[in-house]
Coordinates of C-alpha atoms and ligand atoms in Angstrom, one line a residue:
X173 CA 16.1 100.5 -220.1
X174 CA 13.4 100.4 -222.7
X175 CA 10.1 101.1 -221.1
X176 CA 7.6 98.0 -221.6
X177 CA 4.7 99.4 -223.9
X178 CA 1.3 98.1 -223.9
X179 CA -0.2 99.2 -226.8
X180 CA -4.3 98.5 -227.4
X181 CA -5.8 97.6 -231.0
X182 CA -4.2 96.4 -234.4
X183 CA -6.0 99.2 -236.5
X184 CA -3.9 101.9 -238.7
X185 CA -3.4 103.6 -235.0
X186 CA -1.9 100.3 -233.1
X187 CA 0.0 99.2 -235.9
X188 CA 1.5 102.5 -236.7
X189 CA 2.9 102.8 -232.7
X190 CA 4.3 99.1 -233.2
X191 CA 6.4 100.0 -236.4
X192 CA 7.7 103.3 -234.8
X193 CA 8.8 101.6 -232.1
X194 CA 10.3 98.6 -233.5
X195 CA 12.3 101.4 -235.9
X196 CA 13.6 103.1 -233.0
X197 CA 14.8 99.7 -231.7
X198 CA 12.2 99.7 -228.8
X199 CA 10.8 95.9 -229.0
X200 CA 9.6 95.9 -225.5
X201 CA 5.8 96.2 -226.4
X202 CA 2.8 93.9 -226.7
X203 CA 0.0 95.1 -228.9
X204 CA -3.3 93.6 -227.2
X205 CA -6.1 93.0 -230.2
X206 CA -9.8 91.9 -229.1
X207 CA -10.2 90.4 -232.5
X208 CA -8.8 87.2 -234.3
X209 CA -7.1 89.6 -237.1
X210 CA -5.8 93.2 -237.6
X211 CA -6.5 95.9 -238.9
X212 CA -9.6 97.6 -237.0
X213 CA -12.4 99.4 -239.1
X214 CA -11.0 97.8 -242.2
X215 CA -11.3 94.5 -240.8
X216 CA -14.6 95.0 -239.2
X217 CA -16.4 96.7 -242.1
X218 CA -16.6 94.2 -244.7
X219 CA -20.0 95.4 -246.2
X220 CA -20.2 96.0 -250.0
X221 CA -18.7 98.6 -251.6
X222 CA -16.7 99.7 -248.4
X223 CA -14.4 102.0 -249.0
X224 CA -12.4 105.4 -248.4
X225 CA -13.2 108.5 -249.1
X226 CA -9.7 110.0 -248.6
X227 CA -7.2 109.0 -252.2
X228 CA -5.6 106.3 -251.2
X229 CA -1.9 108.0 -251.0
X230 CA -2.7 109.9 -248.4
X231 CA -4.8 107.5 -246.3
X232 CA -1.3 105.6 -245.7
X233 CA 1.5 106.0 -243.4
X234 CA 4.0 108.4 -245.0
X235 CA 6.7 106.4 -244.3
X236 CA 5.2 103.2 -246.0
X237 CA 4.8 103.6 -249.8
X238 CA 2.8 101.4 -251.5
X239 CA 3.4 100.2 -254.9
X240 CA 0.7 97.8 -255.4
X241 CA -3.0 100.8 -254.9
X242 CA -4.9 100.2 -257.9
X243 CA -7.2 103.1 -257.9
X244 CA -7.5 106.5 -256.3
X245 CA -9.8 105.2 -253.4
X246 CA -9.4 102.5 -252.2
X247 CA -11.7 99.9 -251.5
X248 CA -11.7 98.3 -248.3
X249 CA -9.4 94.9 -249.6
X250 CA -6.9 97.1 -250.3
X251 CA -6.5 98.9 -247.4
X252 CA -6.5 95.8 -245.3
X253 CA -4.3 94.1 -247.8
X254 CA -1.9 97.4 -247.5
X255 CA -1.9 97.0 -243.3
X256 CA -1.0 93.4 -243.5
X257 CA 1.7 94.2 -246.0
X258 CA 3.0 96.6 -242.8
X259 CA 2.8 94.6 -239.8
X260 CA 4.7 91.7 -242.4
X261 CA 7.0 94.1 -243.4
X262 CA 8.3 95.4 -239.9
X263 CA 7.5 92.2 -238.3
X264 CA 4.5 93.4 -236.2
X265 CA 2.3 90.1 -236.3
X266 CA 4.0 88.2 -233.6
X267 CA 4.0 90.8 -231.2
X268 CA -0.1 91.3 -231.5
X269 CA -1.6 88.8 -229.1
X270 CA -5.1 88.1 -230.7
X271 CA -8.1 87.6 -229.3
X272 CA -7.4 89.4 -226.4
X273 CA -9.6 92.1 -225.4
X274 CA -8.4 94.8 -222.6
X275 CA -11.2 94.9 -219.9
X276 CA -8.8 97.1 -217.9
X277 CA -5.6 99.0 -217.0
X278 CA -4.9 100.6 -213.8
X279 CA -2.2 102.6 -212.5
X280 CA -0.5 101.8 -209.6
X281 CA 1.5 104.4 -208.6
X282 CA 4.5 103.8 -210.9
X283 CA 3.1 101.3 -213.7
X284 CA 0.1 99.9 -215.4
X285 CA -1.2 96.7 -214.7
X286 CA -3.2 96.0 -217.6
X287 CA -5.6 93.2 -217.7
X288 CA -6.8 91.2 -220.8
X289 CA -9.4 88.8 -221.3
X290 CA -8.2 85.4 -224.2
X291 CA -11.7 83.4 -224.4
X292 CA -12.1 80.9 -222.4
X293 CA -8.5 81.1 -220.6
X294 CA -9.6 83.7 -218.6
X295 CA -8.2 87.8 -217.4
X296 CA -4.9 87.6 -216.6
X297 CA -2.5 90.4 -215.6
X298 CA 0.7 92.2 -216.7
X299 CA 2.7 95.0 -215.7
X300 CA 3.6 98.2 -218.4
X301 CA 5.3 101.3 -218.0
X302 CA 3.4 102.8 -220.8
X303 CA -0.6 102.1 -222.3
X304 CA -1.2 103.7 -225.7
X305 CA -5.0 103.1 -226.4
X306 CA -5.1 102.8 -230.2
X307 CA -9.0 101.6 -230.1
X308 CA -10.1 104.1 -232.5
X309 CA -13.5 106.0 -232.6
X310 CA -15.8 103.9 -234.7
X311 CA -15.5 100.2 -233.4
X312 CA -18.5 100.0 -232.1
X313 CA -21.9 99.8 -233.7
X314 CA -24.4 102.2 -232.6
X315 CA -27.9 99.8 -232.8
X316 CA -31.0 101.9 -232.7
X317 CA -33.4 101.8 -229.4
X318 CA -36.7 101.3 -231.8
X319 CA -39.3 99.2 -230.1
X320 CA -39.8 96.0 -231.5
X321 CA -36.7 95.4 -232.8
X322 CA -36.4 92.3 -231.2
X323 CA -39.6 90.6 -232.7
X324 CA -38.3 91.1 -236.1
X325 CA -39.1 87.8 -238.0
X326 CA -36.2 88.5 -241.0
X327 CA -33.1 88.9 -241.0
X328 CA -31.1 92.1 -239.4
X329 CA -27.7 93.2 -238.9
X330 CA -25.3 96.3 -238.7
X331 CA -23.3 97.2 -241.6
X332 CA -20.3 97.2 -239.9
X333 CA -21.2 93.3 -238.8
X334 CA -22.3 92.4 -242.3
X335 CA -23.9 89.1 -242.6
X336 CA -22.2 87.4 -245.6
X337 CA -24.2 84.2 -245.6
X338 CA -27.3 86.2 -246.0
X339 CA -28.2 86.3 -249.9
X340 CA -30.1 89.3 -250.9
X341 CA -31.2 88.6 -253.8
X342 CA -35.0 88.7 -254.4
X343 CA -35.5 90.1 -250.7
X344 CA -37.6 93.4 -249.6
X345 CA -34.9 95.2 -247.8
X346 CA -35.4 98.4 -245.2
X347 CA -32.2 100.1 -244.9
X348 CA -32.2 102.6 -241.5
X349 CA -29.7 105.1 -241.9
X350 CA -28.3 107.0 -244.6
X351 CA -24.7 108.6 -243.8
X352 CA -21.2 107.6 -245.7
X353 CA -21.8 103.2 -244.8
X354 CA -25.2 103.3 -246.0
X355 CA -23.7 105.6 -249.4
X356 CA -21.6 103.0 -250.1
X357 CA -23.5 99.7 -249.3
X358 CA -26.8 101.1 -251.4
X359 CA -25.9 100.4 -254.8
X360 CA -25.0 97.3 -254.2
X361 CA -28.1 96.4 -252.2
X362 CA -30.6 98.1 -254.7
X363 CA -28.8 95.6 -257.8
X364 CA -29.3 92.6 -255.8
X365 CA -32.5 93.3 -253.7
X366 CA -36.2 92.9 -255.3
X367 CA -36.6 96.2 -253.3
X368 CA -34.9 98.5 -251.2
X369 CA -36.6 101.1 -248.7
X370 CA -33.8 103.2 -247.1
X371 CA -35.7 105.5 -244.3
X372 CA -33.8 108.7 -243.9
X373 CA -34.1 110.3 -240.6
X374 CA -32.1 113.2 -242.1
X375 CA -30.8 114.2 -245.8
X376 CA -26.8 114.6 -246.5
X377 CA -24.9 116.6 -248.5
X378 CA -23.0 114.6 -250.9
X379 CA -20.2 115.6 -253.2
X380 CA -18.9 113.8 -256.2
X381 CA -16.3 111.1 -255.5
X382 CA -13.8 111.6 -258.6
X383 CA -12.8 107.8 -258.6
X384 CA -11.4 106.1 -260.9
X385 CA -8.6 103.2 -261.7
X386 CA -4.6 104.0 -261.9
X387 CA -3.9 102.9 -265.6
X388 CA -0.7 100.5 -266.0
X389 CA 2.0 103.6 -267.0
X390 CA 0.3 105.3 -263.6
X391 CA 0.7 102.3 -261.6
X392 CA 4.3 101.8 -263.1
X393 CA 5.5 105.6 -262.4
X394 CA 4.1 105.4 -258.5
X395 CA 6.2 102.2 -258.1
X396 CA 9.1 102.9 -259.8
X397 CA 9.9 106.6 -260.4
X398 CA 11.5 107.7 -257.1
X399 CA 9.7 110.4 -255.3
X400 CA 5.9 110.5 -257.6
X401 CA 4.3 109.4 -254.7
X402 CA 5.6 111.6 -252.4
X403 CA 4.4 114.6 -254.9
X404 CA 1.3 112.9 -255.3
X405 CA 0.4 112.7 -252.1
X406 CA 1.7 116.0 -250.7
X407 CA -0.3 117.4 -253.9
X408 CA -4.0 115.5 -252.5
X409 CA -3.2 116.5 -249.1
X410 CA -1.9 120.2 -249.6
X411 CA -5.4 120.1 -251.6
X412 CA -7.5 119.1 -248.9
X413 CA -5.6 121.3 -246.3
X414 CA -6.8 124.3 -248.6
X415 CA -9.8 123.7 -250.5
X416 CA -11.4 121.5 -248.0
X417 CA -10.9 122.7 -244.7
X418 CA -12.1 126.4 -245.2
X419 CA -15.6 125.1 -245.8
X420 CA -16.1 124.1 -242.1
X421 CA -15.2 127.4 -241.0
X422 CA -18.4 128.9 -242.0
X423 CA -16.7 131.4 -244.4
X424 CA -17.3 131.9 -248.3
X425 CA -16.4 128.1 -248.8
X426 CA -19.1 126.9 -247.0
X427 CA -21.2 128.5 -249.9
X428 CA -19.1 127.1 -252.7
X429 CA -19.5 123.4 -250.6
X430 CA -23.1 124.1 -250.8
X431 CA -23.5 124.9 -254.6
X432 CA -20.9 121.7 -255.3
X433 CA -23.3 119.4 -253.7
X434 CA -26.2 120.8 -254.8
X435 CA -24.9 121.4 -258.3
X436 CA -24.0 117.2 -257.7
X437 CA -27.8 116.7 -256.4
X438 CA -29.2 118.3 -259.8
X439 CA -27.0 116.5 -262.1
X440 CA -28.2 113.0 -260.7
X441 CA -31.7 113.5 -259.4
X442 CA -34.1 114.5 -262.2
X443 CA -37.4 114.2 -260.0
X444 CA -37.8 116.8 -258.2
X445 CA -39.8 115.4 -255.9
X446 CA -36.9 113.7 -254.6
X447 CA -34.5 116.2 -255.2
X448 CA -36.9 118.0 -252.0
X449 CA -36.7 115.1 -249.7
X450 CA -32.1 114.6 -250.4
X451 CA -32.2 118.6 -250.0
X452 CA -30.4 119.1 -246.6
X453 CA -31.8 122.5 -244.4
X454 CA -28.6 122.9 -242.5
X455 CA -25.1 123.8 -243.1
X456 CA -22.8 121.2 -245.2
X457 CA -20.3 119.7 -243.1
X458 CA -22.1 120.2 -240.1
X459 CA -22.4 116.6 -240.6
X460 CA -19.9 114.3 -242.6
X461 CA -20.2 115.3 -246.0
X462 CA -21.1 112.4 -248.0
X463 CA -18.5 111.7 -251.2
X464 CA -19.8 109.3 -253.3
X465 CA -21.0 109.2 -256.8
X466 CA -23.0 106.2 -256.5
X467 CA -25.4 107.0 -253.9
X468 CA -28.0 109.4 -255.9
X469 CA -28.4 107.1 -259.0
X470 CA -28.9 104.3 -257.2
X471 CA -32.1 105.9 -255.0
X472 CA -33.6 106.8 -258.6
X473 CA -33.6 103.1 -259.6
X474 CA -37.3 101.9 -259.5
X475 CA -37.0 99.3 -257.0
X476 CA -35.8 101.8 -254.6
X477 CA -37.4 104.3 -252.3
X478 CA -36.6 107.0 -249.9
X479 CA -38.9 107.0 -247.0
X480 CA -39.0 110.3 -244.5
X481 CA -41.8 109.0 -242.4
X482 CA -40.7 108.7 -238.9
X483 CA -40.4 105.0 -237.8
X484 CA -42.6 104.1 -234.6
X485 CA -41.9 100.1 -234.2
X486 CA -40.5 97.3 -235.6
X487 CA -43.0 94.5 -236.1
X488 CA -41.8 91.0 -237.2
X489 CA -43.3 92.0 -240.3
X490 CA -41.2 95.1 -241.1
X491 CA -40.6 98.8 -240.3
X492 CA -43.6 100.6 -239.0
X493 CA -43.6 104.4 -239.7
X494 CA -46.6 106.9 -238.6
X495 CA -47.9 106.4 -242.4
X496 CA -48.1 102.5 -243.1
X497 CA -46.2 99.5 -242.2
X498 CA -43.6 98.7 -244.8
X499 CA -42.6 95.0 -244.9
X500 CA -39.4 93.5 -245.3
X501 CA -37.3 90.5 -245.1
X502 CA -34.5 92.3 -244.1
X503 CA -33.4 95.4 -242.0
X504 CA -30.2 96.6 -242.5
X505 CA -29.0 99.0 -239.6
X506 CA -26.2 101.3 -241.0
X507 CA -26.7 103.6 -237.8
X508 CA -23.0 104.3 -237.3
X509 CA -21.2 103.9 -234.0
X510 CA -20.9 105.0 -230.4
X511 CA -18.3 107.5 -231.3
X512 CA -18.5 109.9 -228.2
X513 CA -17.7 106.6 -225.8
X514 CA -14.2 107.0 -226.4
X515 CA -12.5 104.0 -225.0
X516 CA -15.9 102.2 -223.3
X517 CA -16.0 99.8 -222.4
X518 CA -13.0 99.3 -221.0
X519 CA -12.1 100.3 -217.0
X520 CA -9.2 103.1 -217.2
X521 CA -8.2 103.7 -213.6
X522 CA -5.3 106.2 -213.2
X523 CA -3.6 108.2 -210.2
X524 CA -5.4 108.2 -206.4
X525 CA -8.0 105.8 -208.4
X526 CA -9.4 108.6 -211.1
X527 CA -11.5 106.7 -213.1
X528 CA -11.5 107.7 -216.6
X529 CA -15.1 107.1 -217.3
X530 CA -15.9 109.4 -214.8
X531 CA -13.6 112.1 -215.9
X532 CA -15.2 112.0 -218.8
X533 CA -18.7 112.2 -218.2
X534 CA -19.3 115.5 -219.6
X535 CA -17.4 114.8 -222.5
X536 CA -14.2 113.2 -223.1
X537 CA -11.5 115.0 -223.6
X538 CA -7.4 115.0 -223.9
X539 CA -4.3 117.6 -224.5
X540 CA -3.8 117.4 -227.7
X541 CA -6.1 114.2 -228.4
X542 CA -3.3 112.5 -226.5
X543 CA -3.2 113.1 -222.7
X544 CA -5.3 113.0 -219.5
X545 CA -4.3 114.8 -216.3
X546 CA -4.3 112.2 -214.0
X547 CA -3.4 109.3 -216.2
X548 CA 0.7 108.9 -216.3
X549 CA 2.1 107.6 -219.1
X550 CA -1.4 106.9 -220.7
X551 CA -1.4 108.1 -224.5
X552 CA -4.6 108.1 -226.5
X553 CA -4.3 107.1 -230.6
X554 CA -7.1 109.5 -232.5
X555 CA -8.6 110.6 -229.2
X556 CA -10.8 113.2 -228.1
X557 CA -10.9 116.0 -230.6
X558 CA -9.0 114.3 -233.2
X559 CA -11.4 113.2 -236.1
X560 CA -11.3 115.3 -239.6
X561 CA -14.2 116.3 -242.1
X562 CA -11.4 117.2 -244.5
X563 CA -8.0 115.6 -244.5
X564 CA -6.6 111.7 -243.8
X565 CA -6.6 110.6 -239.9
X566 CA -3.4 108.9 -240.9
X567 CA -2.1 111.8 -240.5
X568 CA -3.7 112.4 -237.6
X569 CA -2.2 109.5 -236.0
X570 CA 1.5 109.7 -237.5
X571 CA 1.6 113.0 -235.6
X572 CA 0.2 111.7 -232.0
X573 CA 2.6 108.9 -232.4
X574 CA 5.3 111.4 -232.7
X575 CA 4.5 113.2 -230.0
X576 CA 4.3 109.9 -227.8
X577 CA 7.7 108.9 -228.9
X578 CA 9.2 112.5 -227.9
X579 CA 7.7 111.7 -225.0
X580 CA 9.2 108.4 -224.4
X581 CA 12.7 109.4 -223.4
X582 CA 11.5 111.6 -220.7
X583 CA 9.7 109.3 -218.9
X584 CA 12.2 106.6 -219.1
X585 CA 14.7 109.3 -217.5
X586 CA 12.7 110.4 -215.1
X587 CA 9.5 108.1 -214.3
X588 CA 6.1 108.3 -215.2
X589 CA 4.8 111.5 -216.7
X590 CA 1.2 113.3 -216.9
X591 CA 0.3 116.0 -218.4
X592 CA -0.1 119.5 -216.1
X593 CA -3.7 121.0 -215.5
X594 CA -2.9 124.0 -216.6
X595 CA -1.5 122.7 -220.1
X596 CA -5.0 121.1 -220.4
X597 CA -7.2 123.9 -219.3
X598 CA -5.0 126.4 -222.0
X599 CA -5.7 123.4 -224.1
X600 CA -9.3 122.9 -223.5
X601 CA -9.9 126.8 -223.9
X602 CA -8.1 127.2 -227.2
X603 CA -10.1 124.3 -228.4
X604 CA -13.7 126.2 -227.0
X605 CA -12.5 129.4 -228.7
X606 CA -11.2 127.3 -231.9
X607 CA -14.7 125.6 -232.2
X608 CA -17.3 128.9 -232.6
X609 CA -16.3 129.3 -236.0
X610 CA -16.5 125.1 -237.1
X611 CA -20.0 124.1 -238.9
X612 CA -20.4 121.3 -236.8
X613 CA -21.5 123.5 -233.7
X614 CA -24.8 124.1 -234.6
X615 CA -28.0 123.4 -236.8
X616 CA -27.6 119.5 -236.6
X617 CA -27.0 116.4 -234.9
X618 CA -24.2 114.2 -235.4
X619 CA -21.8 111.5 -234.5
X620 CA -19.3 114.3 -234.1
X621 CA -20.6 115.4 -230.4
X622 CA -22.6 114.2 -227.6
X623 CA -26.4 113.9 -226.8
X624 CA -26.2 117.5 -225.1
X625 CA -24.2 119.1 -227.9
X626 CA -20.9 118.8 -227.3
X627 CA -18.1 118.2 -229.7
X628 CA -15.9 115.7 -228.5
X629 CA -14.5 114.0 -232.0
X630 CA -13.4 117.1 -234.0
X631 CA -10.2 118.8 -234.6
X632 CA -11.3 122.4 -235.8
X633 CA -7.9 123.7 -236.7
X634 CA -6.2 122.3 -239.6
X635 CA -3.7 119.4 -240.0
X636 CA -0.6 121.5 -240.3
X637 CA -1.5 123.3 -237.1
X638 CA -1.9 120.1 -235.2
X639 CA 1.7 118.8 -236.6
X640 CA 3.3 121.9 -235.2
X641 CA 1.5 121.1 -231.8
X642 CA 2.3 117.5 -231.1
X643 CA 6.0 118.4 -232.7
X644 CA 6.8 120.5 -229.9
X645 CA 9.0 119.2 -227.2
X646 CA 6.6 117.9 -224.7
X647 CA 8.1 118.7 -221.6
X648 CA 6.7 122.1 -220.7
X649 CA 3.3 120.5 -220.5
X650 CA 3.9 117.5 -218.7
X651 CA 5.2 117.0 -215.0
X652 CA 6.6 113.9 -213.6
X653 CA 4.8 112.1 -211.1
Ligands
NAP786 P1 -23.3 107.8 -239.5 O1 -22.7 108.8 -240.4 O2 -23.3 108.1 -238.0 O3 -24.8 107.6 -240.0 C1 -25.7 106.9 -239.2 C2 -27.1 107.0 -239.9 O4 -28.0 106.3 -239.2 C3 -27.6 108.5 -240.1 O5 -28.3 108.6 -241.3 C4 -28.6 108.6 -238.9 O6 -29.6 109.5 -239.0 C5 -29.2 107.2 -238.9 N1 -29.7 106.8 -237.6 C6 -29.1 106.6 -236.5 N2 -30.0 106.3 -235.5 C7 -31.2 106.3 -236.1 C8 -32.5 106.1 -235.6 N3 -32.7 105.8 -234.3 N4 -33.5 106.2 -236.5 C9 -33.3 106.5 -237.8 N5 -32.1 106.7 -238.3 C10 -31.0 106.6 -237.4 O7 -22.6 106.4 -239.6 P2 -21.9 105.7 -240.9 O8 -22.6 105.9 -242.1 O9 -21.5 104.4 -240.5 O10 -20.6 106.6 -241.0 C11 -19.8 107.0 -239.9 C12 -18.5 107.6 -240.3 O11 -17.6 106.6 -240.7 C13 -18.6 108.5 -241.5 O12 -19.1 109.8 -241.2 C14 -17.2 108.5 -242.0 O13 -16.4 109.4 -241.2 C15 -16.8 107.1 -241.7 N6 -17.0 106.3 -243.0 C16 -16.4 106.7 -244.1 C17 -16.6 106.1 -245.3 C18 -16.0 106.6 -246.5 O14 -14.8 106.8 -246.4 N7 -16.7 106.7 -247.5 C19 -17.5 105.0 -245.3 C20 -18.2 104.6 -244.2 C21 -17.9 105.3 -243.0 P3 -29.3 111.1 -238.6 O15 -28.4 111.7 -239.6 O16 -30.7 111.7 -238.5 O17 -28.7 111.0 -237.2

């Protein structure tokens, strides 16, 4: 019998689980969505000038070409457009039950009773053999604790929540942050604002984004010429796979990263004043590298200013740093999200009552991104140890989904399955000794690990290497229960 598949979020993950299934005939699943739409990140971050930084053929599902992208990055309308055109396509919308947020899933010894919340109505329960969390690893906005921020008299909100109705024009705005969102959303706010502060805790290394629109015999051939997608996207990726990735290995490339962005910084900044303050003093990639080609012109408009002064208070007035109060009328937080509180806040309970959160409380982590001892027949979308600096998390997720369908037959066979200790200790130890040589260890802080260093959201081999690992037959490593 089909197992019964409780999968959790509508996002590329979720939705990519749901297809997969209903192509291998499986249509016993429920995908649980907190929101009243789909499509996760892309949904959520509606801000202006949101966007990708990975070409738009390769930050799609391989199996779903799209006829209809209009430039090499896409802009966030397109990608949501392009995940509604999948869950139409394969008929995934009336199997999402909206507005219903997981507060828990429990084991009990054979399946998972998995509780959601819908509004008003109430939690109500329901049996699964099988949870795949597909929650992602940026859904939650990370709010600053800065005193005061309460008795703010303007207007505030996260870029991820962006406040539509609020018109920016003529305002004083304080942007606080300055990673990839902020990138994006500060050449739009510096054209419509009277004046923009952005207050930069740390600089970035940015790197030119090559953007630019398909032209109509380009947009012709990728719809209608058999297989120029498929090149084109195994061309972008085999691109990234090589010339990217070697740069967070601390090698030679690192070097050549570092004279691209800085080489990018000189072209755009003339003042060298503020060439200084943009100049980062650690290694690129430590932290997401910044691609945009937008971002420097737009701090060297005259309404805008880059402000290193370290913030003490909010006032209702403005931001208050240790130099001078700067007023605004609006603060716009693009302080990222809780990325190492994978899964939070929901309650994961598995076998002899393990609790997940606890498990985790040094750091979360998963055989291959996917697994938990302890937790049968609990699969994790773009878990632990997962996240790229350098390639698409599309394909990321296409792989993990593989790996839980291999999976699939086993445990209907033989019951619920976990994965062994010792597969996750060789695991955990091949990612330890995989990590010394990835810039992200040291020499900056990031959303990449937690508070005491660790980190939890990276994959430091390449994307080929982690296709061979989640394509290998999965019963060696797991054990039935
Ligand atoms: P982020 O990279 O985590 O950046 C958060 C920013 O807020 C940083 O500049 C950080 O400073 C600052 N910040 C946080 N707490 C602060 C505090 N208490 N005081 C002052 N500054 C504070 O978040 P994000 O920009 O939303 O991007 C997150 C990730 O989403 C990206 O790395 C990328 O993977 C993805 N993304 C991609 C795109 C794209 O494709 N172009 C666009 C948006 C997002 P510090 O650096 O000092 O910590």
């Amino acid at each position: 019998m089909a197992p019964r598949v409780a999968i959790i979020g509508a996002g590329f993950g979720g939705l990519c689980m749901a297809i997969r299934l209903e192509r291998a005939g499986i249509t016993t699943y429920t995908v649980f969505e907190k929101a009243g739409d789909l499509g996760g990140t892309w949904r959520d971050n509606t801000y202006p000038g949101a966007g990708c930084d990975i070409p738009s053929h390769l930050y799609s599902y391989s199996f779903e070409n799209y006829g209809s992208w209009t430039r090499r990055y896409p802009g966030q309308p397109e990608i949501l457009a392009y995940l509604q055109h999948c869950a139409d396509k394969y008929g995934i919308r009336r199997k999402i039950r909206f507005n219903t947020e997981v507060v828990s899933a429990a084991f009990d010894g054979n399946r998972w009773q998995v509780t959601g919340a819908t509004g008003s109505a109430g939690p109500s329960t329901e049996a699964f053999d099988v949870v795949v969390a597909a929650v992602g690893q940026l859904n939650r906005p990370h709010l600053p604790d800065i005193p005061g921020m309460q008795d703010f008299a303007g207007t505030s909100f996260h870029s991820a929540r962006w406040d539509h109705g609020h018109d920016l024009s003529g305002r004083r705005v304080a942007m606080i942050g300055n990673g990839s969102s902020a990138a994006q959303l500060i050449p739009h706010v510096a054209r419509a604002a009277a004046r923009l502060e952005v207050f930069q805790r740390t600089p970035n290394w940015v790197i030119p984004k090559p953007d630019a629109a398909f032209g109509p015999r380009a947009r012709l051939a990728f719809r209608y010429i058999p297989g120029v997608q498929r090149v084109y996207r195994e061309w972008i990726y085999r691109y990234a796979e090589a010339a990217l990735y070697p740069a967070l290995a601390q090698g030679w490339s690192t070097d050549l990263l570092r004279r691209r962005a800085l080489g990018h910084l000189h072209r755009q900044v003339p003042d060298p004043g503020l060439r200084a303050k943009l100049t980062p003093d650690y290694p690129p990639g430590c932290k997401r590298v910044v691609i945009d080609s937008a971002f420097y012109p737009a701090l060297t408009r005259p309404n805008v200013d880059v402000v290193t002064e370290k913030i003490v208070r909010i006032t209702p007035e403005g931001v208050e740093t240790t130099e001078a109060l700067h007023p605004a009328d609006t603060i716009i937080y693009a302080t990222g999200f809780r990325s190492t509180e994978f899964l939070a806040p929901m309650s994961v309970t598995g076998r002899d009552g393990l609790d997940l959160a606890e498990r985790w409380r040094a750091g979360a982590e998963a055989y291959l991104g996917i697994s938990v001892p302890g937790f049968p027949n609990l699969f994790l979308l773009y878990g632990p140890n997962t996240n790229l600096g350098h390639n698409s998390i599309v394909f990321m997720l296409e792989c993990q989904v593989n790996h839980v369908m291999a999976c699939l037959p086993h445990l209907s066979a033989h019951g619920p399955m976990e994965v062994r200790p010792e597969a996750m200790a060789a695991w955990t130890r091949r990612l330890g000794a995989a990590m010394e040589r990835m810039v992200w260890q040291d020499g900056c802080r990031s959303w990449y690990k937690t508070a005491d260093g660790r980190v939890t959201n990276n994959w430091p081999g390449t994307t080929t290497l982690y296709r061979r690992l989640t394509s290998r037959p999965p019963r060696a490593a797991y054990r039935h229960v």
